[in-house]
Short mmCIF file of C-alpha atoms in Angstrom, two decimals:
data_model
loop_
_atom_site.label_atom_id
_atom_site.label_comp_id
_atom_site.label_asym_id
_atom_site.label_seq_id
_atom_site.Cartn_x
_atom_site.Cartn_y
_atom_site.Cartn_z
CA UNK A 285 0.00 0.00 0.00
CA UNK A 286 3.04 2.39 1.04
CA UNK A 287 6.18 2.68 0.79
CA UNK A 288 9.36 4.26 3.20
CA UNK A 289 11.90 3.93 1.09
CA UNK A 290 12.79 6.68 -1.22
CA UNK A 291 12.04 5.73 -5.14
CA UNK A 292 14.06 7.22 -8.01
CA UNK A 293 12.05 8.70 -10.89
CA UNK A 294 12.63 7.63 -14.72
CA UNK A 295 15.73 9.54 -16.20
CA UNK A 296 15.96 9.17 -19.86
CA UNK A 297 19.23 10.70 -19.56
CA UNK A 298 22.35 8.24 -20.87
CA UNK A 299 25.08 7.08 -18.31
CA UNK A 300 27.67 9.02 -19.85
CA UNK A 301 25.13 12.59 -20.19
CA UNK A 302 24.48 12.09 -16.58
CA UNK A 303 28.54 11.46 -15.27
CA UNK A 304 28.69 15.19 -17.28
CA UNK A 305 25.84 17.48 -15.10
CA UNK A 306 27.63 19.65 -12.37
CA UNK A 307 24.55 18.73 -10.41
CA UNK A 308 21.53 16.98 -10.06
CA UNK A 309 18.73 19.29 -10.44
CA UNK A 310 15.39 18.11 -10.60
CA UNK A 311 12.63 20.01 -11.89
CA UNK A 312 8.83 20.17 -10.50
CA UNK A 313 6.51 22.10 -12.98
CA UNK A 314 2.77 22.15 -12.55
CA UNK A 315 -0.25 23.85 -13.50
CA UNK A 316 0.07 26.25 -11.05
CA UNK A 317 2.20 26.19 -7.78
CA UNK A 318 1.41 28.13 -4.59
CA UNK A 319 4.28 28.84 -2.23
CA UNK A 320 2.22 30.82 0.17
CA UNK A 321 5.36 33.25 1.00
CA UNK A 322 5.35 34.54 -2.44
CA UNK A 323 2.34 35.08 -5.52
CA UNK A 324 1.17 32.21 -7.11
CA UNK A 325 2.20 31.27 -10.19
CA UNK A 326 0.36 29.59 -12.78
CA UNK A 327 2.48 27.21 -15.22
CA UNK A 328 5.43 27.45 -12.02
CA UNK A 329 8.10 25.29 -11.65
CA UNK A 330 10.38 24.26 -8.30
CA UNK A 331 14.28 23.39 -9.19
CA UNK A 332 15.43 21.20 -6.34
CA UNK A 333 18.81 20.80 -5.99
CA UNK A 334 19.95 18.53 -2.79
CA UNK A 335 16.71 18.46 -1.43
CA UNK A 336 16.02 21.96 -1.54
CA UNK A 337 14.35 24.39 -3.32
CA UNK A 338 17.25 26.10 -5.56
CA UNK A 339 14.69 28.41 -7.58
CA UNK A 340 11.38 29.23 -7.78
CA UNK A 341 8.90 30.81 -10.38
CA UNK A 342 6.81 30.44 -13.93
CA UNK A 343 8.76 27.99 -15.99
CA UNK A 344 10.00 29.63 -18.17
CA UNK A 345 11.88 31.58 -15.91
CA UNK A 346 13.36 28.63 -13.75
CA UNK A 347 14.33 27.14 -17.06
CA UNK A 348 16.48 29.81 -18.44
CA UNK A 349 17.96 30.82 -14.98
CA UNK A 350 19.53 26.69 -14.87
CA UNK A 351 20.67 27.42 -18.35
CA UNK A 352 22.80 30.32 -17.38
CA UNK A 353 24.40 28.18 -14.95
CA UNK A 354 25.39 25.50 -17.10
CA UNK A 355 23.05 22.99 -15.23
CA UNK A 356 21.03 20.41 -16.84
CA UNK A 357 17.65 19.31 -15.20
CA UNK A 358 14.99 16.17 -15.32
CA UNK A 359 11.74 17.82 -15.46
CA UNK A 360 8.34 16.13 -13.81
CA UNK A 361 5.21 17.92 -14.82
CA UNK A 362 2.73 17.44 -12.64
CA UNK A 363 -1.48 18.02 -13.43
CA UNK A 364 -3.02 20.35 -11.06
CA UNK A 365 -1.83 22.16 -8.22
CA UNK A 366 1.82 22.14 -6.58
CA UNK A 367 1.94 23.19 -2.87
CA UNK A 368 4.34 23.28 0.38
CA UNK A 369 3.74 19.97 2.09
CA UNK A 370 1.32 19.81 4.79
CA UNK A 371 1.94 20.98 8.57
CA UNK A 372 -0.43 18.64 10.32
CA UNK A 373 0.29 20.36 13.89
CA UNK A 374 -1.96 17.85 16.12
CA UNK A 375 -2.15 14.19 15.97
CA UNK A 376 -1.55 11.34 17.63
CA UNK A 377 -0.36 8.53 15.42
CA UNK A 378 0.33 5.25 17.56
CA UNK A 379 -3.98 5.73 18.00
CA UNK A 380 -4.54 4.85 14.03
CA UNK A 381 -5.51 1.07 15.60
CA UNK A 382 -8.20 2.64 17.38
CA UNK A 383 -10.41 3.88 14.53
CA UNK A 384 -13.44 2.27 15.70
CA UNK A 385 -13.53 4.74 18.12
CA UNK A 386 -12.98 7.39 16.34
CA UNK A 387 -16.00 6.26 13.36
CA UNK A 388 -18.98 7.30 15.76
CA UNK A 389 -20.99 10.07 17.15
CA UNK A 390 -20.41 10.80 20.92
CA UNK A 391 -22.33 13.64 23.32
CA UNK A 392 -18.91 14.80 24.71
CA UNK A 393 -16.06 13.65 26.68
CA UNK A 394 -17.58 11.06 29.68
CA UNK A 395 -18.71 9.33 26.84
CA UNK A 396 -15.70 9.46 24.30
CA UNK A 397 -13.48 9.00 26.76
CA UNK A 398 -15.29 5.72 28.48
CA UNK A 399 -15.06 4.51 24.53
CA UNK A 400 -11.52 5.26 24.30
CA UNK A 401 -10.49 3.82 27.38
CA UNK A 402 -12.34 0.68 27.11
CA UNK A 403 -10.00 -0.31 24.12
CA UNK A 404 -6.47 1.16 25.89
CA UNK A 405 -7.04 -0.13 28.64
CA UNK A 406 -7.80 -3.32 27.56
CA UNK A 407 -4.39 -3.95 25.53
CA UNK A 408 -2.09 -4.89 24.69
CA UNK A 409 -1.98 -2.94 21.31
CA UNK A 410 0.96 -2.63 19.20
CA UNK A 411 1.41 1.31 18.98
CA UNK A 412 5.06 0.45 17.12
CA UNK A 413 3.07 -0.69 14.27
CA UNK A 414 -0.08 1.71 14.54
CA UNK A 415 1.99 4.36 14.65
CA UNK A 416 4.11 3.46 11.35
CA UNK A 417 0.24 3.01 10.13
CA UNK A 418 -0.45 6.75 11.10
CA UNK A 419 2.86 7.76 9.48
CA UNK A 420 1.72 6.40 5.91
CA UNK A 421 -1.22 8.00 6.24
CA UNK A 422 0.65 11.53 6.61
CA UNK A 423 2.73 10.80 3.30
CA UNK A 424 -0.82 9.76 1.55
CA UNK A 425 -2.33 12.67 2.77
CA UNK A 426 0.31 15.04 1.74
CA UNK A 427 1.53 16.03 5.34
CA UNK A 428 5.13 16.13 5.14
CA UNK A 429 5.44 17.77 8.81
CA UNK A 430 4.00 16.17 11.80
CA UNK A 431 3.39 17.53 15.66
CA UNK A 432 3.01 13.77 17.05
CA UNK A 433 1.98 13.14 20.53
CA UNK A 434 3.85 9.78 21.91
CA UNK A 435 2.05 8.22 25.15
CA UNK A 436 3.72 5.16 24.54
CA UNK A 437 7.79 4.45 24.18
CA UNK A 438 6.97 2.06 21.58
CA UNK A 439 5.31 4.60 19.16
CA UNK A 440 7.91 7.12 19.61
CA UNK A 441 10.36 6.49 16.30
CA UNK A 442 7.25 6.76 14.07
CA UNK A 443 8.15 9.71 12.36
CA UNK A 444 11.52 9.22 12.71
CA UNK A 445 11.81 5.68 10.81
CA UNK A 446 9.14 7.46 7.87
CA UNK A 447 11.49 10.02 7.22
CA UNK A 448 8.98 12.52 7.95
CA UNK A 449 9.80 15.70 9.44
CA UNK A 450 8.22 17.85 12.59
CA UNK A 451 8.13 17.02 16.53
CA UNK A 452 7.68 14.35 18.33
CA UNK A 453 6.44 15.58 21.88
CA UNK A 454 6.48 13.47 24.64
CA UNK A 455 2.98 13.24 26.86
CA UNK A 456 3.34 13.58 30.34
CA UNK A 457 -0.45 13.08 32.24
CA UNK A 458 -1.61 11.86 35.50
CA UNK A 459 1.06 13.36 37.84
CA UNK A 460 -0.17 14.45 41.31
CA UNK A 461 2.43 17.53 42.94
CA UNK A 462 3.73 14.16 45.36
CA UNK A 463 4.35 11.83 41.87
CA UNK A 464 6.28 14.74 40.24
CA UNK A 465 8.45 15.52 43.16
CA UNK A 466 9.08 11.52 43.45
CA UNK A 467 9.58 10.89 40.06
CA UNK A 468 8.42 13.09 37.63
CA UNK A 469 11.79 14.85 36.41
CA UNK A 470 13.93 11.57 36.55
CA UNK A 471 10.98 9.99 34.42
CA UNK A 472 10.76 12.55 31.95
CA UNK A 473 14.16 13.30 31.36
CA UNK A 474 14.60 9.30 30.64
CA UNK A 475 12.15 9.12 28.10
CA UNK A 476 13.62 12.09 25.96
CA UNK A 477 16.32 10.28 25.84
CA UNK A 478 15.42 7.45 24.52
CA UNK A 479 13.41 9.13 21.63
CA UNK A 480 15.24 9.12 18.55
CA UNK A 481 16.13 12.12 16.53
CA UNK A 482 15.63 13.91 13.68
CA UNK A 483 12.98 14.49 13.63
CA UNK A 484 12.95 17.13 16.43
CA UNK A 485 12.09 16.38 19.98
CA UNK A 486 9.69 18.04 22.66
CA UNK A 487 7.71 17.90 25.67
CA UNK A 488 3.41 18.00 25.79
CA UNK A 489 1.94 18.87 29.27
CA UNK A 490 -0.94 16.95 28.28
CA UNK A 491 -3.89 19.43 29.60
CA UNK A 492 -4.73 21.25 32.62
CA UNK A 493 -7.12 19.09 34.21
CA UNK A 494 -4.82 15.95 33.72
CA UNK A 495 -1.44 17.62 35.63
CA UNK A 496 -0.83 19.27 39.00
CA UNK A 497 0.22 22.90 39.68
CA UNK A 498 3.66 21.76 40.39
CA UNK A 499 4.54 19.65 36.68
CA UNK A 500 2.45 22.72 35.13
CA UNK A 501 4.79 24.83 36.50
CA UNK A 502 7.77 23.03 36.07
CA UNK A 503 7.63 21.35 32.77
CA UNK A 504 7.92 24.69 30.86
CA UNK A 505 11.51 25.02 32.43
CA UNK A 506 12.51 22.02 31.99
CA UNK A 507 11.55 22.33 28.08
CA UNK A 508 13.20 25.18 27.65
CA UNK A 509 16.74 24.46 29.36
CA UNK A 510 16.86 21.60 27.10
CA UNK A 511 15.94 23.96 24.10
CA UNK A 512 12.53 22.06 23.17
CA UNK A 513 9.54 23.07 22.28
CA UNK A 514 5.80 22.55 23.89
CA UNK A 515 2.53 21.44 23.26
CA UNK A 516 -0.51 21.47 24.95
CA UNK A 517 -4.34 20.21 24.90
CA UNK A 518 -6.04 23.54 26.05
CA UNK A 519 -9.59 25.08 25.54
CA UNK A 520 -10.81 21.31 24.44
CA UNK A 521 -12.91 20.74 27.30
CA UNK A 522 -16.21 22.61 28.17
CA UNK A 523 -15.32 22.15 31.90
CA UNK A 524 -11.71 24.67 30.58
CA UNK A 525 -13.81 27.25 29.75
CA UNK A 526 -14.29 30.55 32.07
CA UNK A 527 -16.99 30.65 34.50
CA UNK A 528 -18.67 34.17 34.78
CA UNK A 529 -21.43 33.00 36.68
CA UNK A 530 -19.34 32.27 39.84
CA UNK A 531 -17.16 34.60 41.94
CA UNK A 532 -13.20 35.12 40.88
CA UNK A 533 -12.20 34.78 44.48
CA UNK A 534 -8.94 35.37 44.90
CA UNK A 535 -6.63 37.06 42.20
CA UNK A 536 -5.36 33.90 39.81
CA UNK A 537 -1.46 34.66 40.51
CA UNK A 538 -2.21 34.34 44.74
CA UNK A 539 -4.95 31.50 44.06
CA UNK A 540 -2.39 28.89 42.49
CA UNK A 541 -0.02 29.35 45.36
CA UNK A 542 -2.29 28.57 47.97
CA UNK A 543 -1.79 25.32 49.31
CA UNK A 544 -5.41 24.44 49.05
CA UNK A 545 -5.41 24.72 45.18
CA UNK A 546 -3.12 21.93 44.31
CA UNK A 547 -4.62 21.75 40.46
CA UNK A 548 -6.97 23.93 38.25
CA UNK A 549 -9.39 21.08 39.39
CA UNK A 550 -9.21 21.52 42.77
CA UNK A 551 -9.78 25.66 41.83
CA UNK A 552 -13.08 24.69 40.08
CA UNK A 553 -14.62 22.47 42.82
CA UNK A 554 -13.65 25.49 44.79
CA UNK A 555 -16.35 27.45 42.99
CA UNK A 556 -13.33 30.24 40.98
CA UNK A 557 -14.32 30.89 37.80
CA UNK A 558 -10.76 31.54 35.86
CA UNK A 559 -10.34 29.94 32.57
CA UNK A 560 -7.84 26.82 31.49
CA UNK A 561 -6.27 29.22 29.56
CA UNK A 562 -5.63 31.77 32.52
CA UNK A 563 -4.79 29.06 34.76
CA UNK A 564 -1.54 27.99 32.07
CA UNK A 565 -0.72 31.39 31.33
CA UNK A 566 0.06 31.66 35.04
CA UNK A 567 2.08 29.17 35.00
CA UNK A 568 4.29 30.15 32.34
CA UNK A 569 3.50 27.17 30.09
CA UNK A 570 2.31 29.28 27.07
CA UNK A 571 5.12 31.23 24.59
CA UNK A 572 6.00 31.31 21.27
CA UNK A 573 7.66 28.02 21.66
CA UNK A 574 4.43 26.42 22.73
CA UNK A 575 1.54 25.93 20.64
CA UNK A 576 -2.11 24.82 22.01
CA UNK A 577 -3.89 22.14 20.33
CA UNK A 578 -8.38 22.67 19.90
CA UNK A 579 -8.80 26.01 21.69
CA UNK A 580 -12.81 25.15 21.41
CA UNK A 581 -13.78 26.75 24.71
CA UNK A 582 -11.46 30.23 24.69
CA UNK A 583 -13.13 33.59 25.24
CA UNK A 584 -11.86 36.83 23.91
CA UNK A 585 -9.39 37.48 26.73
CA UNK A 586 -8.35 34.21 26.23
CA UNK A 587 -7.54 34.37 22.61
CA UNK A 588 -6.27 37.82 23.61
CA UNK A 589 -3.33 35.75 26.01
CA UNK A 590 -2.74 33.48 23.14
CA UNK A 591 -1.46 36.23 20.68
CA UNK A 592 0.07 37.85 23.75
CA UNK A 593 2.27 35.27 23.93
CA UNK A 594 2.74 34.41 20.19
CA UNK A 595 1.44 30.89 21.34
CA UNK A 596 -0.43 29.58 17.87
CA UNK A 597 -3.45 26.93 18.44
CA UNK A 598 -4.07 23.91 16.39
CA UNK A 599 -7.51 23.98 15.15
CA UNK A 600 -9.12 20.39 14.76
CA UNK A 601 -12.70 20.82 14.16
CA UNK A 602 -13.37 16.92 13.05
CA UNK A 603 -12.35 15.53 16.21
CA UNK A 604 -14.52 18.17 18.10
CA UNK A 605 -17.29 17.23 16.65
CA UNK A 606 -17.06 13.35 16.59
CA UNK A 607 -16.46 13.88 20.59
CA UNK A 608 -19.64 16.05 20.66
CA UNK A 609 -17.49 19.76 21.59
CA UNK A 610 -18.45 23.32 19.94
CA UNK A 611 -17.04 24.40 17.32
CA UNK A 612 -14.15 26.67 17.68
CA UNK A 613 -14.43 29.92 17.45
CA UNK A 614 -12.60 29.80 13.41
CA UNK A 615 -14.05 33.57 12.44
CA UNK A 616 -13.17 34.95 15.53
CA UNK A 617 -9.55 33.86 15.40
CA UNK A 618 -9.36 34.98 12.12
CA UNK A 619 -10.38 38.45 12.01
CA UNK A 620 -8.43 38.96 15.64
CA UNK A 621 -5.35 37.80 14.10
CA UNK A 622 -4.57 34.89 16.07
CA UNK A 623 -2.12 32.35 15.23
CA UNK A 624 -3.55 29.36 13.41
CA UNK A 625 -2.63 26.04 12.47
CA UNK A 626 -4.67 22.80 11.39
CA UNK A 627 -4.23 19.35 13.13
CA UNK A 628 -6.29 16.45 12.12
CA UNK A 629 -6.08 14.98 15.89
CA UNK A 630 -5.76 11.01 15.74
CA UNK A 631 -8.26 8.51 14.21
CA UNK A 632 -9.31 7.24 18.00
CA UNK A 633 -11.37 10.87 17.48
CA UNK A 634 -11.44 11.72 14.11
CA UNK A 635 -12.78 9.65 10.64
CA UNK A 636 -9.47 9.97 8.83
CA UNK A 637 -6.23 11.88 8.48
CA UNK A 638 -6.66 13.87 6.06
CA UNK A 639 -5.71 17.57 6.84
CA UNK A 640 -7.86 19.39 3.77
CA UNK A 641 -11.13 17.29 5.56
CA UNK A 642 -10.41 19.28 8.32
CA UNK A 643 -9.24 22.77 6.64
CA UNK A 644 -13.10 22.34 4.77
CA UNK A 645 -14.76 22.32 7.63
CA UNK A 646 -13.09 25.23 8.98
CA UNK A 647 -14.08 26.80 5.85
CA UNK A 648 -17.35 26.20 6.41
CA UNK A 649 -17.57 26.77 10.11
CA UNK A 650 -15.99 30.48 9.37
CA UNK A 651 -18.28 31.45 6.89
CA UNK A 652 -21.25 30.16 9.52
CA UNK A 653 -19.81 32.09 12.07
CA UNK A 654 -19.92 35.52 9.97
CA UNK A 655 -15.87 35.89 8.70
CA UNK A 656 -17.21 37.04 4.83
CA UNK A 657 -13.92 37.74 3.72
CA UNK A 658 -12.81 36.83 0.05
CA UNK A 659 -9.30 35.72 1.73
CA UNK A 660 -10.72 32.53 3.82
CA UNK A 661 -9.68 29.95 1.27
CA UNK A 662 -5.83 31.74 1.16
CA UNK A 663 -5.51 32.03 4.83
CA UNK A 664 -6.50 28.79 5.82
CA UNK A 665 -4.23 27.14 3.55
CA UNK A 666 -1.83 29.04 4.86
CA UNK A 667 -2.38 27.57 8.30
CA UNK A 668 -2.16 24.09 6.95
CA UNK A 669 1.22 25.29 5.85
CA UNK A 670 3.22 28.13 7.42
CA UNK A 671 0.89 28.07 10.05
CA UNK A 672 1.89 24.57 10.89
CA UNK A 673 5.53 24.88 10.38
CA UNK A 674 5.45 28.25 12.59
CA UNK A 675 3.32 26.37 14.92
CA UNK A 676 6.42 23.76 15.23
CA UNK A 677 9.02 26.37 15.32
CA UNK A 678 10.16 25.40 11.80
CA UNK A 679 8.88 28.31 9.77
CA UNK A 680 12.66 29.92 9.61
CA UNK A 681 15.71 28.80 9.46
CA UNK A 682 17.99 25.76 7.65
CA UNK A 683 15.08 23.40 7.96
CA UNK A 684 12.18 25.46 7.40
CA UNK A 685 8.80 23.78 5.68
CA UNK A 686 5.48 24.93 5.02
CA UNK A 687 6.72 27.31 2.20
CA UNK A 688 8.28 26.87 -1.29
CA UNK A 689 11.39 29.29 -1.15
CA UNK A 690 14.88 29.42 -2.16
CA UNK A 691 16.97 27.52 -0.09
CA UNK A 692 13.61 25.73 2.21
CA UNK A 693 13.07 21.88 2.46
CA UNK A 694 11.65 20.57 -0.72
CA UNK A 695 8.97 19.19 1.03
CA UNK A 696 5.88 19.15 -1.38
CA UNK A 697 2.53 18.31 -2.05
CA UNK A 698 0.32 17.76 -5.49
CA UNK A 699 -3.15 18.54 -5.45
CA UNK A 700 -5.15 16.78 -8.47
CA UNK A 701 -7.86 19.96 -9.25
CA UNK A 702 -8.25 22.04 -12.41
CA UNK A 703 -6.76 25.15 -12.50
CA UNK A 704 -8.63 28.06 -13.57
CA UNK A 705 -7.65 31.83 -11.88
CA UNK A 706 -5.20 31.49 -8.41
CA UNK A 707 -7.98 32.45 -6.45
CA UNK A 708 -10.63 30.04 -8.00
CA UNK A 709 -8.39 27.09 -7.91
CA UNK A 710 -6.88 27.75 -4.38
CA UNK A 711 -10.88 28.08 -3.18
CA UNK A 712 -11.19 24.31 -4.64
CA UNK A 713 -8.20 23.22 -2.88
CA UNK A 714 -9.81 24.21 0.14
CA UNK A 715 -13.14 23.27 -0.28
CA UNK A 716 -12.95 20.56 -2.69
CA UNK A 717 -9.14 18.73 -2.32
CA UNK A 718 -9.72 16.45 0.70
CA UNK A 719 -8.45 13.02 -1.13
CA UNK A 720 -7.00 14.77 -4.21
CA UNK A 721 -3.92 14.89 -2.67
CA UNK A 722 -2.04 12.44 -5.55
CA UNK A 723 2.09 12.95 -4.79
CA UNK A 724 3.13 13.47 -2.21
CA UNK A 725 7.78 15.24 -1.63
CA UNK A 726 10.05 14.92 0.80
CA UNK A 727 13.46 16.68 0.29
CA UNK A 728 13.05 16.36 -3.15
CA UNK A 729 12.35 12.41 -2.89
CA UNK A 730 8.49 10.86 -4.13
CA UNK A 731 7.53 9.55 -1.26
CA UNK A 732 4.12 9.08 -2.51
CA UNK A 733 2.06 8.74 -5.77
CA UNK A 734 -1.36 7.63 -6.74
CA UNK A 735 -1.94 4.59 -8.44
CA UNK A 736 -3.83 6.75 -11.43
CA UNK A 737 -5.72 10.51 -11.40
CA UNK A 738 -8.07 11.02 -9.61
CA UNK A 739 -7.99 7.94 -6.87
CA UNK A 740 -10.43 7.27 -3.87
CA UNK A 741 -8.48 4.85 -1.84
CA UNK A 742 -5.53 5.31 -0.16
CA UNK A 743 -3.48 2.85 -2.52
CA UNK A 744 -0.10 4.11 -3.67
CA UNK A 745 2.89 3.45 -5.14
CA UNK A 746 6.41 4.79 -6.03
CA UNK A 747 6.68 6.76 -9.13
CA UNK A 748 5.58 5.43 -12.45
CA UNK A 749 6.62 7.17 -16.16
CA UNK A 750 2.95 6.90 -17.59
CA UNK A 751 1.87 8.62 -14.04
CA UNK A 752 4.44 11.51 -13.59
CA UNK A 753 6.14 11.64 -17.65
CA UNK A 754 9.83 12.55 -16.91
CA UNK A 755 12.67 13.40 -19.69
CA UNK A 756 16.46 15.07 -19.24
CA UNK A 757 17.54 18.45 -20.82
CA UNK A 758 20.60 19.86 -20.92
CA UNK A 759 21.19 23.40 -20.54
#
């Protein structure tokens, strides 16, 4: 059905032609390619040299700039749409063996989570191998950059072992203030250690109502002397949300210290009425090396500490509504400004991986909630891109993704719709390219290709001539 390894494309080129190019360019060319840091460009092209982008622009162009330089080039033309790779910022592969779960309708989280738990619980399950399952799924679905949660040791090398680049952030739940002093630290610190790198490592808190005051408070630090990055379930919960109708007591930054609020739980049986989102900021846990996953339940002081703290929050409006949630407030954290990013959450809570399923939705939960702006489709794209990859902290730098630019990843994705105008065809993308998704780059490498155009299942292969027509010219 998949594949990990990294297929070669057809070169037409002779032995003795190819012992003679000062480098092995490869050129992308589609219909139109959007690199959401720059214009679109219809009839585009990507050079990839190295696996990275070594120019950018309308064919012609890229053409005539590697013939300056002497270099020659095998060109792959591509039908429809050529795009950064997907940033799927939430997700939870080693839970693709729980789909059954994740295929019905609950009325919120009691009832999801007595559903999830009566499969974990009653194990064992192989999360090595449902996690490599999840991974495929990300290279069928175009995501090319993954925030994975890892609960379980053996699930932590998923993305590692499919090449695939992003986070892997390892869960810590369930500690008491006594556990963490115990053994919290020690326990933490061991698992990092054993996760294996690239792709990038980091830590995820998992949510307020699952952690004491004292790993809240300390897990931040501990990320951050190490140099790694956080992620957090926040705003997912109705219970997270802020409580007008009761007294604020105490102010927040005096409550938390009082020995008789030992969690945000213990605050809310107490009758105070501050948010999840307050609680954290408290804390410390929020920054622009932290991004929130959900943010369902998040008021407008709330979303107000969010871009405060450049903290971005990974929208996943499928899972929400299989567990029963609201929707999140999509219009709102548009036209505010917020950071946003797109996370399909794992298939224990969602009916498949497929990032664009979710970004439609969002489309169509913005437009419900009054955003009537003719940029939706562009922006929300965006934050299944950039959004993503800023989300991650990979949005600059030597190994940035999410964007097509000079000297970023090659990390791409091919989009099977017709192309009319940019704006038309980028609207269908959006609303229309859940499944489309028919190639799918990693650092230049196919790591993905449909069988034939268009395709329904999720069967693939590696590259095939008649599929993506290759030849050799020398400049």
């Amino acid at each position: 059905m998949f594949t990990h390894r990294k297929p070669s494309l057809v070169n037409t080129s002779s032995v003795s032609e190819r012992s003679q190019v000062p480098a092995n360019v490869h050129l992308w060319s589609a219909d139109l390619v959007v690199p959401i840091t720059a214009p679109s460009v219809l009839g585009g092209a990507v050079a990839v040299l190295n696996g990275r982008i070594e120019h950018i622009g309308s064919r012609d162009w890229v053409i005539a700039t590697l013939r300056e330089r002497g270099m020659t080039y095998t060109e792959t033309h591509v039908p429809g749409v050529l795009l950064p790779g997907f940033v799927n910022a939430h997700t939870h592969l080693q839970y693709t063996n729980m789909a059954e779960v994740g295929l019905r309708q609950y009325d919120g989280f009691p009832s999801w989570m007595a559903a999830f738990d009566a499969i974990y619980d009653a194990g064992p399950l192989d999360w090595e191998t449902s996690a490599a399952q999840g991974a495929e799924y990300m290279l069928r679905y175009g995501a090319t950059c993954v925030a994975d949660v890892v609960t379980d040791p053996e699930a932590a090398s998923a993305l590692h072992d499919a090449g695939l680049h992003g986070v892997a952030y390892w869960e810590v739940m369930g500690y008491s203030n006594e556990e963490w002093a115990q053994r919290g630290v020690s326990s933490v610190h061991s698992a990092l250690e054993k996760m294996p790198t690239p792709p990038a490592i980091g830590i995820s808190p998992h949510a307020p109502y699952s952690l004491e005051v004292a790993p809240l408070l300390e897990i931040p630090d501990l990320a951050r002397r190490r140099g790694l990055r956080l992620h957090i379930h926040l705003g997912e919960a109705q219970m997270e949300a802020r409580w007008d109708d009761v007294e604020g007591g105490a102010a927040l930054a005096d409550l938390w210290r009082n020995e008789k609020s030992a969690s945000f739980t213990s605050i809310r049986q107490a009758g105070v009425g501050f948010s999840a989102t307050e609680f954290v900021d408290q804390l410390g846990v929020l920054g622009p090396d932290c991004h929130i996953a959900h943010g369902v339940y998040m008021t407008a002081d709330d979303r107000r500490r969010l871009r405060a703290r450049s903290t971005a929050v990974a929208l996943c409006p499928r899972s929400n509504a299989v567990i029963g949630l609201d929707e999140p407030p999509v219009a709102a954290y548009l036209s505010e400004g917020n950071l946003i990013a797109v996370g399909t959450d794992s298939l224990s809570s969602s009916p498949s991986l497929d990032i664009l399923e979710d970004v439609a939705l969002l489309y169509d939960i913005a437009r419900r909630q009054g955003y009537g702006s003719s940029d939706l489709s562009r922006r929300l794209l965006q934050a299944a891109t950039l959004g993503g990859a800023t989300a991650l902290g990979l949005a600059t730098g030597q190994h940035r993704v999410g964007q097509l630019q000079a000297g970023a990843l090659a990390d791409m994705v091919v989009v099977d719709v017709p192309v009319t105008d940019v704006m038309s065809t980028i609207e269908c993308v959006v609303r229309e390219g859940a499944g489309r998704q028919v190639a799918t780059i990693i650092e230049g490498q196919l790591r993905y290709a449909a069988t034939n155009f268009p395709h329904d299942d999720v069967a693939g292969h590696s590259a095939d001539s008649s599929v993506f027509p290759t030849h050799t010219v020398k400049g």
